[in-house]
Amino acid sequence: LESELMAKIDAAADETALEELRVHALGKKGVISERMKSLGKMSPEERQEAGPLLNGLKERVGTAITARRDILAHSALEARLKAETVDVTLPVDPQPRGKIHPVSQVFAEIEAIFADMGFSVRYGPDIEDDFHNFTALNFPPGHPAREMHDTFFFEEKEDGSRMVLRTHTSPVQVRTMTSEKPPIRIIAPGRTFRCDSDQTHTPMFHQVEGLVIDKETHMGHLKGTLEAFVKRFFEIDDLSTRFRPHFFPFTEPSAEMDVAYERVDGAIKFGQGDKWMEILGCGMVHPNVLKNCGLDPDEYQGFAFGMGVDRLAMLKYGIPDLRDFFSGDTRWLEHYGF
Ligand code: PHE
């Protein structure tokens, strides 16, 4: 019996099998316990001989089971450690990394530059009413300037008015002047919409508006602010600029700002040179606009400007086709993103 039990103990493959064996040998109805019970029926002489033998057997089997259990527990731990080993020298799985869209990047650059000059940021809705997009900005009813903008109109409402997709960020000027007290120094980044599409126009594009209103603001402030801005934006200290007279209904006088460039091996190089690139529109806020927004033109003046962000991104980072900005091609973003 002993050699049979011992062989089984040695062969027990896991702790469950070993526990079954223990019950089989030493449990209340186990083979050894049954033999112990038979001691009672023996004569004193027989008992004296069989008793120590059985006790010895019980003890040795118990010890063997405990020893086997230790071995099994140990090797179970070993197996787990082995299975859970991490090879830290293996290369990691390549994870695709997102990139920042050039438009987002340029928005952030513009905001940082104007933040340093004390401007804060305002937002307005993409869907505007006629008052904020046109009327308050001194576009007379039926004026050709309204058509110039290739406006996306919504369906007429019962009162005959039509909402529009804002054609520029200038309505944020109106929203700011009608809800805040001067001094005002804000920029308004956002989406704008015009029914237009070619290599440099998309129906949805981006602008940053600027507005400064105070008591003694003049054209010199406008020029100084915008010259400082473009120099930092293009990261060129001796960037030549010029202001060219222009027309906007909501500014008087109005101007467009150009930066000088030359062609070097076909590529645009900003700074000096005899060619001029239009960068933004600007001007002194028209007295009618101030009045439409509840400000007294005899007390307050200011300047405003608006720039095309997509165009600035194309120029600064040499991106050829505007339509690719919004085609959602991840290879394009991989190449031009940040
Ligand atoms: N809103 C004008 C445009 O979209 C730009 C502009 C803004 C011009 C503010 C002057 C002042 O073309």
JSON list of N, CA, C and O in Angstrom, two decimals, residues 100-117 187 189 208 229-230 232-235 307 309 312-313 315-317 336 338:
[
{"chain": "A", "resi": 100, "resn": "ILE", "atom": "N", "xyz": [-1.23, 67.88, -36.49]},
{"chain": "A", "resi": 100, "resn": "ILE", "atom": "CA", "xyz": [-2.03, 69.10, -36.41]},
{"chain": "A", "resi": 100, "resn": "ILE", "atom": "C", "xyz": [-2.18, 69.69, -37.80]},
{"chain": "A", "resi": 100, "resn": "ILE", "atom": "O", "xyz": [-1.20, 69.87, -38.52]},
{"chain": "A", "resi": 101, "resn": "HIS", "atom": "N", "xyz": [-3.42, 69.96, -38.18]},
{"chain": "A", "resi": 101, "resn": "HIS", "atom": "CA", "xyz": [-3.71, 70.52, -39.50]},
{"chain": "A", "resi": 101, "resn": "HIS", "atom": "C", "xyz": [-3.08, 71.91, -39.63]},
{"chain": "A", "resi": 101, "resn": "HIS", "atom": "O", "xyz": [-3.09, 72.68, -38.67]},
{"chain": "A", "resi": 102, "resn": "PRO", "atom": "N", "xyz": [-2.51, 72.23, -40.82]},
{"chain": "A", "resi": 102, "resn": "PRO", "atom": "CA", "xyz": [-1.88, 73.54, -41.00]},
{"chain": "A", "resi": 102, "resn": "PRO", "atom": "C", "xyz": [-2.80, 74.70, -40.61]},
{"chain": "A", "resi": 102, "resn": "PRO", "atom": "O", "xyz": [-2.31, 75.73, -40.10]},
{"chain": "A", "resi": 103, "resn": "VAL", "atom": "N", "xyz": [-4.11, 74.57, -40.86]},
{"chain": "A", "resi": 103, "resn": "VAL", "atom": "CA", "xyz": [-5.01, 75.67, -40.49]},
{"chain": "A", "resi": 103, "resn": "VAL", "atom": "C", "xyz": [-5.05, 75.84, -38.97]},
{"chain": "A", "resi": 103, "resn": "VAL", "atom": "O", "xyz": [-4.99, 76.96, -38.45]},
{"chain": "A", "resi": 104, "resn": "SER", "atom": "N", "xyz": [-5.12, 74.73, -38.24]},
{"chain": "A", "resi": 104, "resn": "SER", "atom": "CA", "xyz": [-5.12, 74.81, -36.77]},
{"chain": "A", "resi": 104, "resn": "SER", "atom": "C", "xyz": [-3.80, 75.41, -36.28]},
{"chain": "A", "resi": 104, "resn": "SER", "atom": "O", "xyz": [-3.79, 76.22, -35.35]},
{"chain": "A", "resi": 105, "resn": "GLN", "atom": "N", "xyz": [-2.71, 74.98, -36.91]},
{"chain": "A", "resi": 105, "resn": "GLN", "atom": "CA", "xyz": [-1.39, 75.47, -36.54]},
{"chain": "A", "resi": 105, "resn": "GLN", "atom": "C", "xyz": [-1.31, 76.99, -36.73]},
{"chain": "A", "resi": 105, "resn": "GLN", "atom": "O", "xyz": [-0.87, 77.73, -35.86]},
{"chain": "A", "resi": 106, "resn": "VAL", "atom": "N", "xyz": [-1.78, 77.47, -37.90]},
{"chain": "A", "resi": 106, "resn": "VAL", "atom": "CA", "xyz": [-1.68, 78.90, -38.20]},
{"chain": "A", "resi": 106, "resn": "VAL", "atom": "C", "xyz": [-2.63, 79.71, -37.31]},
{"chain": "A", "resi": 106, "resn": "VAL", "atom": "O", "xyz": [-2.28, 80.79, -36.84]},
{"chain": "A", "resi": 107, "resn": "PHE", "atom": "N", "xyz": [-3.83, 79.17, -37.04]},
{"chain": "A", "resi": 107, "resn": "PHE", "atom": "CA", "xyz": [-4.71, 79.83, -36.05]},
{"chain": "A", "resi": 107, "resn": "PHE", "atom": "C", "xyz": [-3.95, 80.03, -34.74]},
{"chain": "A", "resi": 107, "resn": "PHE", "atom": "O", "xyz": [-3.98, 81.12, -34.14]},
{"chain": "A", "resi": 108, "resn": "ALA", "atom": "N", "xyz": [-3.29, 78.98, -34.27]},
{"chain": "A", "resi": 108, "resn": "ALA", "atom": "CA", "xyz": [-2.58, 79.04, -32.99]},
{"chain": "A", "resi": 108, "resn": "ALA", "atom": "C", "xyz": [-1.45, 80.07, -33.04]},
{"chain": "A", "resi": 108, "resn": "ALA", "atom": "O", "xyz": [-1.24, 80.83, -32.08]},
{"chain": "A", "resi": 109, "resn": "GLU", "atom": "N", "xyz": [-0.73, 80.11, -34.17]},
{"chain": "A", "resi": 109, "resn": "GLU", "atom": "CA", "xyz": [0.37, 81.08, -34.31]},
{"chain": "A", "resi": 109, "resn": "GLU", "atom": "C", "xyz": [-0.17, 82.51, -34.26]},
{"chain": "A", "resi": 109, "resn": "GLU", "atom": "O", "xyz": [0.38, 83.38, -33.58]},
{"chain": "A", "resi": 110, "resn": "ILE", "atom": "N", "xyz": [-1.26, 82.75, -35.01]},
{"chain": "A", "resi": 110, "resn": "ILE", "atom": "CA", "xyz": [-1.84, 84.11, -35.06]},
{"chain": "A", "resi": 110, "resn": "ILE", "atom": "C", "xyz": [-2.34, 84.51, -33.67]},
{"chain": "A", "resi": 110, "resn": "ILE", "atom": "O", "xyz": [-2.11, 85.63, -33.20]},
{"chain": "A", "resi": 111, "resn": "GLU", "atom": "N", "xyz": [-3.04, 83.59, -33.02]},
{"chain": "A", "resi": 111, "resn": "GLU", "atom": "CA", "xyz": [-3.57, 83.90, -31.68]},
{"chain": "A", "resi": 111, "resn": "GLU", "atom": "C", "xyz": [-2.44, 84.21, -30.71]},
{"chain": "A", "resi": 111, "resn": "GLU", "atom": "O", "xyz": [-2.54, 85.14, -29.90]},
{"chain": "A", "resi": 112, "resn": "ALA", "atom": "N", "xyz": [-1.34, 83.47, -30.80]},
{"chain": "A", "resi": 112, "resn": "ALA", "atom": "CA", "xyz": [-0.22, 83.71, -29.88]},
{"chain": "A", "resi": 112, "resn": "ALA", "atom": "C", "xyz": [0.38, 85.09, -30.08]},
{"chain": "A", "resi": 112, "resn": "ALA", "atom": "O", "xyz": [0.69, 85.80, -29.11]},
{"chain": "A", "resi": 113, "resn": "ILE", "atom": "N", "xyz": [0.52, 85.50, -31.36]},
{"chain": "A", "resi": 113, "resn": "ILE", "atom": "CA", "xyz": [1.13, 86.81, -31.64]},
{"chain": "A", "resi": 113, "resn": "ILE", "atom": "C", "xyz": [0.24, 87.94, -31.12]},
{"chain": "A", "resi": 113, "resn": "ILE", "atom": "O", "xyz": [0.69, 88.87, -30.45]},
{"chain": "A", "resi": 114, "resn": "PHE", "atom": "N", "xyz": [-1.06, 87.84, -31.40]},
{"chain": "A", "resi": 114, "resn": "PHE", "atom": "CA", "xyz": [-1.97, 88.91, -30.94]},
{"chain": "A", "resi": 114, "resn": "PHE", "atom": "C", "xyz": [-2.18, 88.86, -29.43]},
{"chain": "A", "resi": 114, "resn": "PHE", "atom": "O", "xyz": [-2.39, 89.91, -28.80]},
{"chain": "A", "resi": 115, "resn": "ALA", "atom": "N", "xyz": [-2.12, 87.69, -28.85]},
{"chain": "A", "resi": 115, "resn": "ALA", "atom": "CA", "xyz": [-2.23, 87.61, -27.38]},
{"chain": "A", "resi": 115, "resn": "ALA", "atom": "C", "xyz": [-1.09, 88.39, -26.74]},
{"chain": "A", "resi": 115, "resn": "ALA", "atom": "O", "xyz": [-1.30, 89.11, -25.76]},
{"chain": "A", "resi": 116, "resn": "ASP", "atom": "N", "xyz": [0.11, 88.29, -27.33]},
{"chain": "A", "resi": 116, "resn": "ASP", "atom": "CA", "xyz": [1.26, 89.04, -26.81]},
{"chain": "A", "resi": 116, "resn": "ASP", "atom": "C", "xyz": [1.04, 90.55, -26.93]},
{"chain": "A", "resi": 116, "resn": "ASP", "atom": "O", "xyz": [1.64, 91.32, -26.18]},
{"chain": "A", "resi": 117, "resn": "MET", "atom": "N", "xyz": [0.21, 90.97, -27.87]},
{"chain": "A", "resi": 117, "resn": "MET", "atom": "CA", "xyz": [-0.06, 92.41, -28.04]},
{"chain": "A", "resi": 117, "resn": "MET", "atom": "C", "xyz": [-1.29, 92.83, -27.24]},
{"chain": "A", "resi": 117, "resn": "MET", "atom": "O", "xyz": [-1.79, 93.94, -27.42]},
{"chain": "A", "resi": 187, "resn": "ILE", "atom": "N", "xyz": [-9.44, 89.62, -31.37]},
{"chain": "A", "resi": 187, "resn": "ILE", "atom": "CA", "xyz": [-9.40, 88.96, -32.68]},
{"chain": "A", "resi": 187, "resn": "ILE", "atom": "C", "xyz": [-10.50, 87.91, -32.68]},
{"chain": "A", "resi": 187, "resn": "ILE", "atom": "O", "xyz": [-10.90, 87.42, -31.61]},
{"chain": "A", "resi": 189, "resn": "PRO", "atom": "N", "xyz": [-11.18, 84.46, -34.71]},
{"chain": "A", "resi": 189, "resn": "PRO", "atom": "CA", "xyz": [-10.88, 83.41, -35.69]},
{"chain": "A", "resi": 189, "resn": "PRO", "atom": "C", "xyz": [-12.13, 82.61, -35.99]},
{"chain": "A", "resi": 189, "resn": "PRO", "atom": "O", "xyz": [-13.00, 82.45, -35.13]},
{"chain": "A", "resi": 208, "resn": "VAL", "atom": "N", "xyz": [-9.27, 85.39, -39.79]},
{"chain": "A", "resi": 208, "resn": "VAL", "atom": "CA", "xyz": [-9.12, 85.97, -38.46]},
{"chain": "A", "resi": 208, "resn": "VAL", "atom": "C", "xyz": [-9.44, 87.45, -38.59]},
{"chain": "A", "resi": 208, "resn": "VAL", "atom": "O", "xyz": [-8.86, 88.15, -39.42]},
{"chain": "A", "resi": 229, "resn": "PHE", "atom": "N", "xyz": [2.74, 92.36, -36.61]},
{"chain": "A", "resi": 229, "resn": "PHE", "atom": "CA", "xyz": [2.17, 91.02, -36.76]},
{"chain": "A", "resi": 229, "resn": "PHE", "atom": "C", "xyz": [2.81, 90.24, -37.91]},
{"chain": "A", "resi": 229, "resn": "PHE", "atom": "O", "xyz": [3.27, 89.11, -37.72]},
{"chain": "A", "resi": 230, "resn": "VAL", "atom": "N", "xyz": [2.86, 90.83, -39.12]},
{"chain": "A", "resi": 230, "resn": "VAL", "atom": "CA", "xyz": [3.36, 90.04, -40.26]},
{"chain": "A", "resi": 230, "resn": "VAL", "atom": "C", "xyz": [4.84, 89.69, -40.11]},
{"chain": "A", "resi": 230, "resn": "VAL", "atom": "O", "xyz": [5.27, 88.63, -40.54]},
{"chain": "A", "resi": 232, "resn": "ARG", "atom": "N", "xyz": [6.36, 89.01, -37.33]},
{"chain": "A", "resi": 232, "resn": "ARG", "atom": "CA", "xyz": [6.46, 87.84, -36.45]},
{"chain": "A", "resi": 232, "resn": "ARG", "atom": "C", "xyz": [5.87, 86.61, -37.11]},
{"chain": "A", "resi": 232, "resn": "ARG", "atom": "O", "xyz": [6.39, 85.51, -36.97]},
{"chain": "A", "resi": 233, "resn": "PHE", "atom": "N", "xyz": [4.79, 86.82, -37.86]},
{"chain": "A", "resi": 233, "resn": "PHE", "atom": "CA", "xyz": [4.15, 85.64, -38.47]},
{"chain": "A", "resi": 233, "resn": "PHE", "atom": "C", "xyz": [5.09, 84.98, -39.49]},
{"chain": "A", "resi": 233, "resn": "PHE", "atom": "O", "xyz": [5.25, 83.76, -39.49]},
{"chain": "A", "resi": 234, "resn": "PHE", "atom": "N", "xyz": [5.73, 85.81, -40.36]},
{"chain": "A", "resi": 234, "resn": "PHE", "atom": "CA", "xyz": [6.63, 85.22, -41.36]},
{"chain": "A", "resi": 234, "resn": "PHE", "atom": "C", "xyz": [8.05, 85.05, -40.81]},
{"chain": "A", "resi": 234, "resn": "PHE", "atom": "O", "xyz": [8.93, 84.56, -41.52]},
{"chain": "A", "resi": 235, "resn": "GLU", "atom": "N", "xyz": [8.26, 85.50, -39.57]},
{"chain": "A", "resi": 235, "resn": "GLU", "atom": "CA", "xyz": [9.56, 85.36, -38.91]},
{"chain": "A", "resi": 235, "resn": "GLU", "atom": "C", "xyz": [10.67, 86.02, -39.73]},
{"chain": "A", "resi": 235, "resn": "GLU", "atom": "O", "xyz": [11.76, 85.48, -39.91]},
{"chain": "A", "resi": 307, "resn": "MET", "atom": "N", "xyz": [-8.06, 88.72, -42.25]},
{"chain": "A", "resi": 307, "resn": "MET", "atom": "CA", "xyz": [-7.10, 87.99, -43.09]},
{"chain": "A", "resi": 307, "resn": "MET", "atom": "C", "xyz": [-7.56, 86.56, -43.36]},
{"chain": "A", "resi": 307, "resn": "MET", "atom": "O", "xyz": [-8.26, 85.96, -42.55]},
{"chain": "A", "resi": 309, "resn": "VAL", "atom": "N", "xyz": [-6.88, 82.87, -43.43]},
{"chain": "A", "resi": 309, "resn": "VAL", "atom": "CA", "xyz": [-5.94, 82.00, -42.72]},
{"chain": "A", "resi": 309, "resn": "VAL", "atom": "C", "xyz": [-5.38, 80.90, -43.62]},
{"chain": "A", "resi": 309, "resn": "VAL", "atom": "O", "xyz": [-4.19, 80.58, -43.57]},
{"chain": "A", "resi": 312, "resn": "LEU", "atom": "N", "xyz": [-2.71, 82.34, -45.78]},
{"chain": "A", "resi": 312, "resn": "LEU", "atom": "CA", "xyz": [-1.49, 82.57, -45.01]},
{"chain": "A", "resi": 312, "resn": "LEU", "atom": "C", "xyz": [-0.75, 81.25, -44.77]},
{"chain": "A", "resi": 312, "resn": "LEU", "atom": "O", "xyz": [0.48, 81.20, -44.83]},
{"chain": "A", "resi": 313, "resn": "ALA", "atom": "N", "xyz": [-1.51, 80.19, -44.53]},
{"chain": "A", "resi": 313, "resn": "ALA", "atom": "CA", "xyz": [-0.88, 78.87, -44.31]},
{"chain": "A", "resi": 313, "resn": "ALA", "atom": "C", "xyz": [-0.20, 78.40, -45.59]},
{"chain": "A", "resi": 313, "resn": "ALA", "atom": "O", "xyz": [0.92, 77.88, -45.57]},
{"chain": "A", "resi": 315, "resn": "LEU", "atom": "N", "xyz": [1.01, 80.27, -48.00]},
{"chain": "A", "resi": 315, "resn": "LEU", "atom": "CA", "xyz": [2.19, 81.09, -48.27]},
{"chain": "A", "resi": 315, "resn": "LEU", "atom": "C", "xyz": [3.32, 80.75, -47.32]},
{"chain": "A", "resi": 315, "resn": "LEU", "atom": "O", "xyz": [4.47, 80.59, -47.72]},
{"chain": "A", "resi": 316, "resn": "LYS", "atom": "N", "xyz": [3.00, 80.61, -46.03]},
{"chain": "A", "resi": 316, "resn": "LYS", "atom": "CA", "xyz": [4.08, 80.39, -45.06]},
{"chain": "A", "resi": 316, "resn": "LYS", "atom": "C", "xyz": [4.70, 79.00, -45.21]},
{"chain": "A", "resi": 316, "resn": "LYS", "atom": "O", "xyz": [5.90, 78.84, -45.04]},
{"chain": "A", "resi": 317, "resn": "TYR", "atom": "N", "xyz": [3.85, 78.01, -45.52]},
{"chain": "A", "resi": 317, "resn": "TYR", "atom": "CA", "xyz": [4.38, 76.64, -45.55]},
{"chain": "A", "resi": 317, "resn": "TYR", "atom": "C", "xyz": [4.45, 76.03, -46.94]},
{"chain": "A", "resi": 317, "resn": "TYR", "atom": "O", "xyz": [4.67, 74.83, -47.09]},
{"chain": "A", "resi": 336, "resn": "TYR", "atom": "N", "xyz": [2.00, 67.60, -44.58]},
{"chain": "A", "resi": 336, "resn": "TYR", "atom": "CA", "xyz": [1.98, 69.03, -44.27]},
{"chain": "A", "resi": 336, "resn": "TYR", "atom": "C", "xyz": [1.64, 69.34, -42.81]},
{"chain": "A", "resi": 336, "resn": "TYR", "atom": "O", "xyz": [1.75, 70.47, -42.37]},
{"chain": "A", "resi": 338, "resn": "PHE", "atom": "N", "xyz": [1.62, 69.17, -38.48]},
{"chain": "A", "resi": 338, "resn": "PHE", "atom": "CA", "xyz": [2.65, 69.52, -37.50]},
{"chain": "A", "resi": 338, "resn": "PHE", "atom": "C", "xyz": [2.68, 68.55, -36.33]},
{"chain": "A", "resi": 338, "resn": "PHE", "atom": "O", "xyz": [1.68, 68.02, -35.95]}
]
